[in-house]
Coordinates of C-alpha atoms and ligand atoms in Angstrom, one line a residue:
M1 CA -0.2 -0.4 -0.1
V2 CA 1.3 3.2 -0.6
D3 CA 0.6 6.2 1.4
F4 CA 2.4 9.7 2.5
T5 CA 0.2 10.0 5.6
L6 CA 2.0 10.5 9.1
T7 CA 1.5 9.0 11.9
D8 CA 0.8 11.0 14.8
E9 CA 4.4 10.6 16.4
Q10 CA 5.5 11.5 13.1
K11 CA 3.7 15.0 13.2
A12 CA 4.5 15.9 16.7
L13 CA 8.5 15.2 15.9
R14 CA 7.9 17.4 12.9
E15 CA 6.4 19.8 14.4
M16 CA 9.0 19.9 17.5
A17 CA 11.9 20.5 15.1
H18 CA 9.6 23.4 13.3
E19 CA 8.8 25.0 16.5
F20 CA 12.9 24.7 17.4
A21 CA 13.8 25.8 13.7
A22 CA 11.1 28.7 13.8
K23 CA 12.3 30.1 17.9
E24 CA 15.6 29.4 18.4
I25 CA 17.6 29.3 14.7
R26 CA 16.0 31.8 12.5
P27 CA 16.3 34.4 14.5
V28 CA 20.4 33.9 15.0
A29 CA 20.6 32.1 11.4
W30 CA 21.7 35.2 9.5
E31 CA 23.9 36.7 12.1
Y32 CA 25.6 33.5 12.2
D33 CA 26.1 33.9 8.7
R34 CA 27.5 37.3 8.4
D35 CA 30.0 36.4 11.0
G36 CA 31.0 32.5 10.5
T37 CA 31.0 31.8 13.8
W38 CA 30.5 28.2 15.0
P39 CA 26.8 28.5 16.4
E40 CA 26.9 26.2 19.9
A41 CA 24.3 27.7 21.9
V42 CA 22.0 27.0 19.2
L43 CA 23.6 22.7 19.1
R44 CA 23.8 22.6 22.8
K45 CA 19.7 23.6 22.7
A46 CA 19.1 21.1 19.9
W47 CA 20.9 18.2 21.7
E48 CA 19.6 19.0 24.8
V49 CA 15.9 18.5 23.3
G50 CA 17.4 15.5 20.9
L51 CA 17.5 16.8 17.4
M52 CA 21.2 16.1 17.2
N53 CA 21.9 11.9 16.9
A54 CA 18.1 11.5 16.5
H55 CA 19.7 8.5 14.7
I56 CA 21.4 6.6 17.6
P57 CA 19.7 3.0 18.7
E58 CA 18.1 3.0 22.2
Q59 CA 20.6 0.6 23.6
Y60 CA 23.2 3.3 23.0
G61 CA 21.2 6.5 24.5
G62 CA 19.2 7.8 21.5
P63 CA 15.7 7.9 20.3
G64 CA 16.6 5.6 17.9
A65 CA 14.5 7.5 15.0
S66 CA 13.8 5.7 11.6
Y67 CA 15.4 7.2 8.2
L68 CA 12.4 8.8 7.2
E69 CA 12.0 10.5 11.0
G70 CA 15.7 12.0 10.2
A71 CA 14.4 13.4 7.0
L72 CA 11.3 15.2 8.8
I73 CA 13.7 16.4 11.1
E74 CA 16.4 18.0 8.8
E75 CA 14.4 19.2 6.1
E76 CA 12.7 21.6 9.4
L77 CA 16.0 22.2 10.1
G78 CA 17.2 23.6 6.3
W79 CA 14.5 25.5 6.4
G80 CA 15.6 27.5 9.7
C81 CA 19.6 27.2 9.0
S82 CA 20.8 24.6 6.5
G83 CA 24.3 25.6 8.1
I84 CA 23.0 25.5 11.5
G85 CA 21.3 22.3 10.0
T86 CA 24.3 20.7 8.7
S87 CA 26.5 20.4 12.4
L88 CA 23.2 19.2 13.5
A89 CA 23.3 16.5 10.8
A90 CA 27.4 15.6 10.7
N91 CA 27.1 13.4 13.8
G92 CA 25.0 11.3 12.1
L93 CA 26.9 11.2 9.1
A94 CA 30.5 10.3 11.0
T95 CA 28.6 7.3 12.6
A96 CA 27.0 6.1 9.7
P97 CA 29.9 3.6 9.1
L98 CA 30.4 2.8 13.3
G99 CA 26.2 1.6 12.9
L100 CA 27.4 -0.1 10.0
G101 CA 30.4 -2.5 10.6
G102 CA 31.8 -1.2 14.3
G103 CA 32.5 -3.5 16.8
E104 CA 29.6 -3.7 19.8
E105 CA 32.6 -2.0 22.2
L106 CA 33.3 0.3 19.7
K107 CA 29.4 1.5 19.6
K108 CA 29.1 1.1 22.8
R109 CA 31.8 3.9 24.0
Y110 CA 31.1 6.1 20.8
L111 CA 27.8 6.4 20.3
G112 CA 27.1 6.6 24.2
M113 CA 29.5 9.2 24.4
L114 CA 27.7 11.4 22.2
T115 CA 24.1 10.7 23.7
E116 CA 25.5 11.5 27.1
A117 CA 27.0 14.8 26.0
P118 CA 26.9 17.4 23.2
L119 CA 29.9 16.5 21.8
F120 CA 30.9 15.9 18.1
A121 CA 32.4 13.8 15.7
S122 CA 33.0 13.9 12.3
F123 CA 33.6 11.4 8.7
C124 CA 36.8 12.1 6.9
L125 CA 36.7 10.8 3.2
T126 CA 37.9 13.0 1.3
E127 CA 41.1 14.1 0.6
P128 CA 42.7 17.3 -1.4
D129 CA 43.1 14.9 -4.6
A130 CA 40.4 12.5 -4.1
G131 CA 37.2 14.2 -4.3
S132 CA 34.7 12.2 -6.3
D133 CA 37.3 10.6 -6.9
V134 CA 37.6 8.1 -3.6
S135 CA 40.2 6.0 -4.4
G136 CA 42.4 8.0 -5.4
M137 CA 42.9 9.1 -1.9
R138 CA 46.7 8.9 -0.2
T139 CA 45.9 9.0 3.7
T140 CA 47.9 5.8 4.9
A141 CA 46.8 3.3 7.7
V142 CA 49.5 0.6 8.1
K143 CA 49.6 -2.4 10.9
R144 CA 52.3 -2.3 14.1
G145 CA 51.8 -4.5 16.2
N146 CA 48.2 -4.1 17.9
T147 CA 48.1 -1.1 16.5
W148 CA 47.2 0.8 12.8
V149 CA 49.1 3.9 12.4
L150 CA 47.7 6.8 10.0
N151 CA 49.4 9.4 8.2
G152 CA 47.4 11.7 5.6
S153 CA 45.2 14.8 4.9
K154 CA 41.4 15.4 5.2
C155 CA 39.8 18.3 4.2
F156 CA 36.4 20.0 4.1
I157 CA 35.7 18.5 7.4
T158 CA 32.4 19.2 8.5
N159 CA 32.4 20.0 12.0
G160 CA 36.4 18.7 11.9
S161 CA 37.8 21.6 14.6
Y162 CA 34.9 20.7 17.2
A163 CA 34.7 17.0 16.7
S164 CA 35.4 14.4 19.7
F165 CA 36.4 11.8 17.3
Y166 CA 36.6 10.8 13.7
T167 CA 35.8 7.8 11.1
V168 CA 38.4 8.0 9.0
Y169 CA 39.3 5.9 5.4
A170 CA 42.4 5.2 4.2
K171 CA 44.7 2.9 1.9
T172 CA 45.3 0.1 3.9
D173 CA 46.5 -1.4 0.7
R174 CA 48.1 1.0 -1.7
D175 CA 48.4 -1.1 -4.6
A176 CA 44.7 -2.1 -5.0
G177 CA 42.3 0.5 -5.4
H178 CA 38.9 0.8 -4.1
R179 CA 39.1 -3.0 -2.7
G180 CA 42.7 -1.7 -0.9
I181 CA 40.7 1.0 1.8
S182 CA 39.8 0.5 5.4
C183 CA 37.7 2.5 8.2
F184 CA 38.8 3.8 11.5
L185 CA 37.6 5.3 14.6
V186 CA 40.1 7.6 15.6
P187 CA 39.5 9.7 18.7
R188 CA 40.9 12.8 18.9
D189 CA 44.9 13.1 20.5
G190 CA 47.9 15.3 20.2
T191 CA 48.9 13.6 16.9
V192 CA 45.6 14.8 14.9
T193 CA 46.3 18.6 14.0
V194 CA 43.0 21.0 13.0
D195 CA 43.5 23.6 11.0
K196 CA 42.5 25.9 8.0
K197 CA 38.7 26.4 9.2
E198 CA 37.1 27.2 5.6
D199 CA 35.7 30.9 4.8
K200 CA 33.0 29.9 2.7
M201 CA 30.5 30.8 0.2
G202 CA 27.3 29.6 2.4
Q203 CA 26.3 27.2 4.8
R204 CA 28.9 30.0 7.2
A205 CA 27.9 28.8 10.6
S206 CA 28.8 25.3 9.7
N207 CA 32.7 24.8 10.3
T208 CA 34.5 22.8 7.6
A209 CA 38.4 22.5 8.2
T210 CA 41.2 20.0 7.8
I211 CA 42.6 17.7 9.8
T212 CA 45.5 15.7 9.3
F213 CA 46.8 13.0 10.8
N214 CA 50.4 12.4 12.2
E215 CA 52.3 9.1 13.3
T216 CA 48.3 8.4 14.9
A217 CA 48.0 5.1 16.4
V218 CA 44.9 3.7 17.1
P219 CA 44.3 0.4 18.7
A220 CA 43.2 -2.4 16.8
G221 CA 40.1 -3.4 17.2
H222 CA 39.3 1.0 16.0
L223 CA 38.8 -0.9 12.7
I224 CA 35.4 -0.2 11.7
G225 CA 34.1 -3.2 9.6
E226 CA 36.5 -5.3 7.2
E227 CA 40.2 -4.7 6.4
N228 CA 39.8 -3.6 3.0
K229 CA 36.2 -3.0 2.6
G230 CA 35.8 0.2 3.6
F231 CA 34.9 1.7 -0.1
K232 CA 32.2 -0.5 0.6
L233 CA 31.1 0.8 3.7
A234 CA 31.4 4.6 2.6
M235 CA 28.9 4.0 -0.4
M236 CA 26.5 2.1 2.2
T237 CA 26.8 4.9 4.3
L238 CA 26.3 7.7 1.5
D239 CA 23.4 5.8 0.5
R240 CA 21.8 6.1 4.2
T241 CA 23.0 9.9 4.6
R242 CA 21.8 11.2 1.1
P243 CA 18.3 11.2 1.9
G244 CA 19.0 13.6 5.0
V245 CA 21.2 16.0 2.4
A246 CA 17.9 16.3 0.4
A247 CA 16.0 16.8 3.0
M248 CA 17.6 19.6 3.9
A249 CA 17.6 20.9 0.0
T250 CA 14.1 20.7 0.5
G251 CA 14.0 22.3 3.6
I252 CA 16.2 25.3 1.6
A253 CA 13.8 25.8 -1.4
R254 CA 10.9 25.4 1.1
A255 CA 12.1 28.8 3.2
A256 CA 13.3 30.5 -0.3
F257 CA 9.7 29.6 -1.6
E258 CA 8.1 30.8 1.4
F259 CA 9.8 34.5 1.2
A260 CA 9.0 34.5 -1.9
T261 CA 5.3 34.2 -1.7
E262 CA 5.2 36.4 0.9
Y263 CA 7.1 39.0 -1.0
S264 CA 5.3 38.8 -3.7
K265 CA 1.8 39.4 -2.6
Q266 CA 3.3 42.5 -1.1
R267 CA 5.1 43.8 -3.8
V268 CA 3.3 46.5 -5.8
Q269 CA 4.5 47.2 -9.3
F270 CA 2.1 48.4 -12.0
G271 CA -0.7 49.3 -9.6
V272 CA -1.3 45.5 -8.2
P273 CA 0.9 42.8 -6.0
I274 CA 2.9 41.3 -8.2
A275 CA 1.6 38.2 -7.5
M276 CA -1.0 39.3 -10.0
H277 CA 1.4 39.1 -12.5
Q278 CA 0.9 35.6 -14.4
A279 CA 5.1 36.1 -15.0
I280 CA 5.5 35.6 -11.0
Q281 CA 2.5 32.9 -10.8
F282 CA 4.5 30.4 -13.6
I283 CA 7.9 31.4 -11.3
I284 CA 5.8 30.4 -7.6
A285 CA 4.2 27.3 -9.5
D286 CA 7.4 25.7 -10.2
M287 CA 8.8 25.9 -7.2
A288 CA 6.0 24.7 -5.4
T289 CA 6.2 21.6 -7.5
K290 CA 10.2 21.2 -6.8
V291 CA 9.3 21.4 -3.1
H292 CA 7.0 18.8 -3.4
L293 CA 8.6 16.3 -6.2
S294 CA 12.1 17.0 -3.9
R295 CA 9.8 16.1 -0.6
L296 CA 8.8 13.0 -2.4
A297 CA 11.5 11.6 -3.2
T298 CA 12.8 12.0 -0.5
W299 CA 10.7 10.5 1.7
H300 CA 10.4 7.3 -0.6
S301 CA 14.6 6.6 -0.9
A302 CA 14.4 7.3 3.6
V303 CA 11.2 4.8 3.3
L304 CA 12.9 2.0 1.6
L305 CA 16.1 1.9 4.0
D306 CA 13.4 1.7 7.4
Q307 CA 11.9 -1.1 5.1
G308 CA 15.3 -2.7 5.4
R309 CA 16.0 -2.4 1.1
R310 CA 18.7 -1.1 -0.7
N311 CA 18.1 2.6 -1.5
T312 CA 21.1 3.6 -3.9
I313 CA 19.3 5.0 -7.0
E314 CA 16.9 6.6 -5.3
S315 CA 18.6 8.3 -3.2
S316 CA 20.9 9.8 -5.6
H317 CA 17.8 10.2 -7.1
A318 CA 16.4 12.5 -4.5
K319 CA 19.7 14.0 -3.3
R320 CA 20.2 15.2 -7.1
F321 CA 16.7 16.6 -7.4
A322 CA 16.8 18.2 -4.2
A323 CA 19.5 19.8 -4.4
D324 CA 19.3 21.2 -7.8
A325 CA 15.6 22.1 -7.4
A326 CA 17.0 24.4 -4.0
M327 CA 19.5 25.4 -5.7
E328 CA 17.1 27.2 -9.1
V329 CA 13.8 28.0 -6.4
A330 CA 16.6 29.5 -4.2
T331 CA 17.9 31.5 -7.4
D332 CA 14.2 32.7 -8.6
A333 CA 13.3 33.7 -4.9
V334 CA 16.1 36.4 -5.8
Q335 CA 14.4 36.8 -9.0
V336 CA 11.1 37.3 -7.3
Y337 CA 12.7 40.1 -5.0
G338 CA 14.2 41.3 -8.1
G339 CA 16.6 44.2 -7.0
Y340 CA 16.2 43.5 -3.2
G341 CA 16.8 40.1 -3.3
F342 CA 20.5 40.6 -4.5
I343 CA 20.7 42.9 -1.3
K344 CA 21.5 41.3 2.1
D345 CA 19.2 42.9 3.9
Y346 CA 16.8 40.6 2.3
P347 CA 16.3 36.8 3.2
V348 CA 17.2 35.2 0.1
E349 CA 20.8 36.1 -1.3
K350 CA 21.8 33.9 2.4
L351 CA 19.5 30.5 0.7
M352 CA 21.1 31.1 -3.0
R353 CA 24.1 30.6 -1.5
D354 CA 23.4 28.2 0.7
A355 CA 21.5 26.4 -2.0
K356 CA 25.2 26.2 -3.5
I357 CA 26.9 23.3 -1.5
M358 CA 23.6 20.9 -1.8
Q359 CA 25.4 20.4 -4.9
L360 CA 28.5 20.1 -4.0
Y361 CA 28.8 17.9 -0.4
E362 CA 27.9 14.2 -0.4
G363 CA 28.9 13.7 -3.5
T364 CA 28.2 15.9 -6.5
S365 CA 25.2 16.5 -8.7
Q366 CA 27.2 15.1 -11.6
I367 CA 28.1 12.1 -9.3
Q368 CA 24.3 11.8 -8.6
R369 CA 23.4 11.2 -11.9
L370 CA 27.4 9.0 -12.6
V371 CA 25.5 6.3 -10.2
I372 CA 21.5 6.7 -11.4
A373 CA 22.8 5.9 -15.2
R374 CA 25.4 3.0 -13.2
E375 CA 22.2 1.9 -11.5
T376 CA 20.2 2.0 -14.5
L377 CA 22.4 0.4 -17.5
L378 CA 24.5 -1.9 -15.1
P379 CA 22.9 -2.4 -12.0
R380 CA 24.5 -4.1 -9.0
R381 CA 23.0 -7.4 -8.4
V382 CA 24.8 -8.1 -5.3
M383 CA 22.1 -7.6 -2.3
E384 CA 23.3 -5.5 0.2
P385 CA 22.5 -6.4 4.2
A386 CA 19.4 -4.5 5.8
A387 CA 19.8 -1.5 6.9
A388 CA 21.1 -0.9 10.4
T389 CA 19.7 1.9 11.9
A390 CA 22.5 3.9 12.5
Ligands
COS1 N1 26.6 0.1 -2.2 C1 27.2 -1.1 -1.9 N2 28.5 -1.4 -2.5 C2 28.6 0.3 -3.5 C3 28.0 1.1 -3.6 C4 26.9 0.8 -2.7 N3 26.1 1.9 -2.9 N4 28.2 1.4 -5.0 C5 29.3 0.9 -5.3 N5 29.7 -0.3 -4.5 C6 30.6 -1.2 -4.6 C7 30.6 -1.8 -6.0 O1 29.2 -3.2 -5.9 C8 31.8 -2.4 -6.0 O2 32.2 -3.6 -5.8 P1 33.5 -4.8 -6.4 O3 34.5 -4.2 -5.4 O4 33.2 -5.8 -5.9 O5 33.7 -4.9 -7.3 C9 32.9 -1.3 -5.6 O6 32.0 -0.9 -5.0 C10 33.0 -0.4 -6.8 O7 32.3 0.5 -7.0 P2 32.6 1.2 -8.6 O8 32.9 0.9 -9.5 O9 31.0 2.2 -9.2 O10 33.4 2.6 -7.7 P3 33.8 4.1 -8.8 O11 35.6 4.0 -7.9 O12 33.6 4.0 -9.9 O13 33.3 4.9 -7.2 C11 31.5 6.6 -7.5 C12 31.7 5.1 -7.8 C13 32.2 7.7 -8.4 C14 29.8 6.6 -7.1 C15 31.7 6.7 -6.2 O14 33.7 7.2 -5.9 C16 31.6 8.1 -5.2 O15 30.1 7.9 -4.6 N6 32.4 9.1 -5.3 C17 31.4 10.5 -4.8 C18 32.2 10.7 -3.6 C19 31.5 11.6 -2.7 O16 30.1 11.6 -2.7 N7 32.3 12.2 -2.0 C20 31.6 13.1 -1.2 C21 31.9 13.8 0.3 S1 31.5 12.3 1.4 S2 30.4 13.6 2.7

């Protein structure tokens, strides 16, 4: 049966996330954007009300929200401010590989750490010379006795400056391409250097840093999943997190659509509100359609995970469509505002800057198309294990 009706609990969760976004995020979002500062007070409050780490299962102290529920939260946070939303969601990305492949001790300790205090973790995949091409990474991990020793640098790491631990991908067999990558849990210690906080175009409230590992040793038990199986773990992680990114993009698009709609009812040109002109009505109509379809694609990709099914193509559909739609809708919102849209005193220029990253992070729109094309032309037959909740 196909049914998009939310349960009363899901509606209440969405309402709670919306209230938080309206009362705690919106009033300060433009200030944090201007200053590019870490929104610590907001993040702490979000942690207290349970809007961080929603994905962590109950046995590790989290609420164990479903992927659909996670998407409901992320759309509201994205509506409030996607920079702050990204900071709030990044623990989900960092801990997804841990939930999928981590040993019980590791999960207890590190998932538990995030639910006991408002702490952060980061996902370390991208390198200066290995963005879309994950297999090109140069960070290495070498086994020495009972430890793994990591060396290398990761860039564009969300929450990197504030993370207490990192999930890090490294080459454990340099000559084996994607079959020579493994994933490790790396606590922050004296051998981990954090630098180069990026000065970004948008999502300026989120922290983005470079992390360097210099002879960083972790116990053998910190290997997540199997040795040399890290690439698949990364792909399975992205299957699980792209619905959340699509939800965040839907939130940006919805915010831009709402601002533009309201403005079009108030702005008078040629003697009538511009909403009376068909030129504007058609822009508003296309915005409404894009928000609606972004949400539908997002929910579908999340629900498949909740049913324990593979969602690779659906999560790429959702991420690609919602990210491109957010960019288009935010750009059109600026168009509806006319010259005022270009001015920082008005809200939509921030949304246009924020939307851009949605087409870039967690796989560019071109990478999503690549995945969609491969899944269409040459579908993988291997069934992955049922989705874990983290
Ligand atoms: N789930 C499980 N396994 C997957 C998978 C998925 N979604 N996608 C691919 N795999 C497996 C393949 O089945 C293949 O397995 P074998 O080793 O058994 O053959 C292996 O992984 C390699 O797959 P593929 O040949 O498709 O890998 P490519 O190197 O061509 O890369 C892309 C594929 C480009 C899609 C991948 O590198 C990618 O997603 N890049 C973008 C990374 C990204 O999003 N970065 C953003 C930063 S992270 S915030």
